[in-house]
Amino acid sequence: MNTKTIINIGELVGIVPEGVERLCGADMGSMGVLRDAWLRIEDGRIADFGKMEDIDSFASLGMTSKMSSRPSDRGPRQLQIGGVKQASGEISDTVIDAKGGMVMPAFCDSHTHLVYAGSREGEFLDKLAGLSYEEIAARGGGILNSSDLLHETSEDDLFEQSMVRVREVLAKGTAALEIKSGYGLRPDGEMKMLRVIARIRAAVPALVRATFLGAHAVGRGYTHEEYVREVIAMIPQAAELADYIDVFCDKGFFTVEDTDRILTEGARYGLRPKIHANELAVSGGVQIGVKHNALSVDHLERTTDAEIEALKGTDTMPVMLPGSSFFLGLPYGRARDFVAAGLPLALASDYNPGSSPSGDMRFVMALGCIKMKLTPAEALAAVTLNGAYAMGVSTETGSVTRGKRADLILTEPGWNLTRLAYNYTTPFIREVLF
Ligand SMILES: [Zn+2]
């Protein structure tokens, strides 16, 4: 057995009881905190945790220390530290002294487009010169620009370019990552993207989920109706590589009727929806997502009370993407109103070359606090457990829970949740554990 024991944790945050898959409304601020704590990992899973005062002696590594855990469900036991062989088998035991650092769940980023070719810095200059996202798209730029570049890029090259970003976000504490297709916009390009996502999934320790977003924009050379039919025709092949299906249901992109047709076909192939809705207009995307039992409805920069009402009592996670609000100068989502209505909320990065060229989930968390007025505890739930739910992995990761994957961030000493949002550019990670 491979074990790691983290001792002298200043604050162990993000504790959630077993069986809780998401946090709604007032409960979003309820993730537990244990001060002066230890946490034990066995074969990559969280085995147990408790207060340091329950450990008799960790003065010298390599010595046998006695550690009692919750007396209610198990008695005192002996813990061998330092690679000691026991009757139960070989133990490879590592002790990490947190030196007062915080341990928190790693980030779960449920909405990214980080498989893309090249960069769109030229459009960035257009944007600085005052052109809107819609104006850039109307000039044949935006998503279609990324699509052209993708077709000129080999699959191996696309994988290598994307892995640079994957390695970046993993180093920044993301341990679960959803990635969408949507720059192919014709069958060969879309399948190339989904194969690259599958290669990423096999190459990294993080949990990776793939979403088919053929309906990201109308591909070049198609009429709108021809392209909707093409997306529907791609679904059987996409379903072999993708976990979920997505449609950009918004003004100037795909209508509620298009979305209904595409999601209906997706359901025939077992693809649950995650919808882009209400970024540019009140699109009806939330309601059509709920109708199709979407796992998540994402963006939501522009929502009315009707969208909040539509989400009540559903299994659909609302996901807001404050990084794209920041980059595009759009309104931020009504996070406080969603929480006050008893809804859950996740935040994700929307990492993509056009509207959110950053996958830094700590920055997303800070925007959740600074711009959307979430408390640090609510923002933590939004970027961990609720993000995990929005990509279908919250039974596996997203919180400090016995039995879950030990996807954890160990911070430098002196950090707490509030400081993460307050000193929002100061490096804080000592180690990301998987
Ligand atoms: Zn997106």
PDB file of C-alpha atoms and ligand atoms in Angstrom, residues 111-113 180 213 216 246 276 279 298-299 321 350 352 355, ligand 1:
ATOM      1  CA  HIS A 111     -16.123  24.229 -18.835  1.00  0.00           C
ATOM      2  CA  THR A 112     -13.095  24.684 -21.078  1.00  0.00           C
ATOM      3  CA  HIS A 113     -12.216  24.863 -24.760  1.00  0.00           C
ATOM      4  CA  LYS A 180     -15.121  20.667 -25.466  1.00  0.00           C
ATOM      5  CA  LEU A 213     -19.792  20.933 -29.169  1.00  0.00           C
ATOM      6  CA  HIS A 216     -20.456  26.009 -31.494  1.00  0.00           C
ATOM      7  CA  ASP A 246     -23.273  20.973 -25.880  1.00  0.00           C
ATOM      8  CA  HIS A 276     -24.047  27.408 -23.514  1.00  0.00           C
ATOM      9  CA  GLU A 279     -24.154  34.844 -22.687  1.00  0.00           C
ATOM     10  CA  ASP A 298     -23.377  27.551 -18.567  1.00  0.00           C
ATOM     11  CA  HIS A 299     -22.577  31.275 -18.974  1.00  0.00           C
ATOM     12  CA  LEU A 321     -17.848  31.885 -16.226  1.00  0.00           C
ATOM     13  CA  ASP A 350     -14.193  28.851 -20.029  1.00  0.00           C
ATOM     14  CA  ASN A 352     -10.558  29.480 -24.784  1.00  0.00           C
ATOM     15  CA  SER A 355     -13.220  35.127 -24.801  1.00  0.00           C
TER      16      SER A 355
HETATM   17 ZN    ZN B   1     -17.686  28.007 -23.561  1.00  0.00          ZN
END
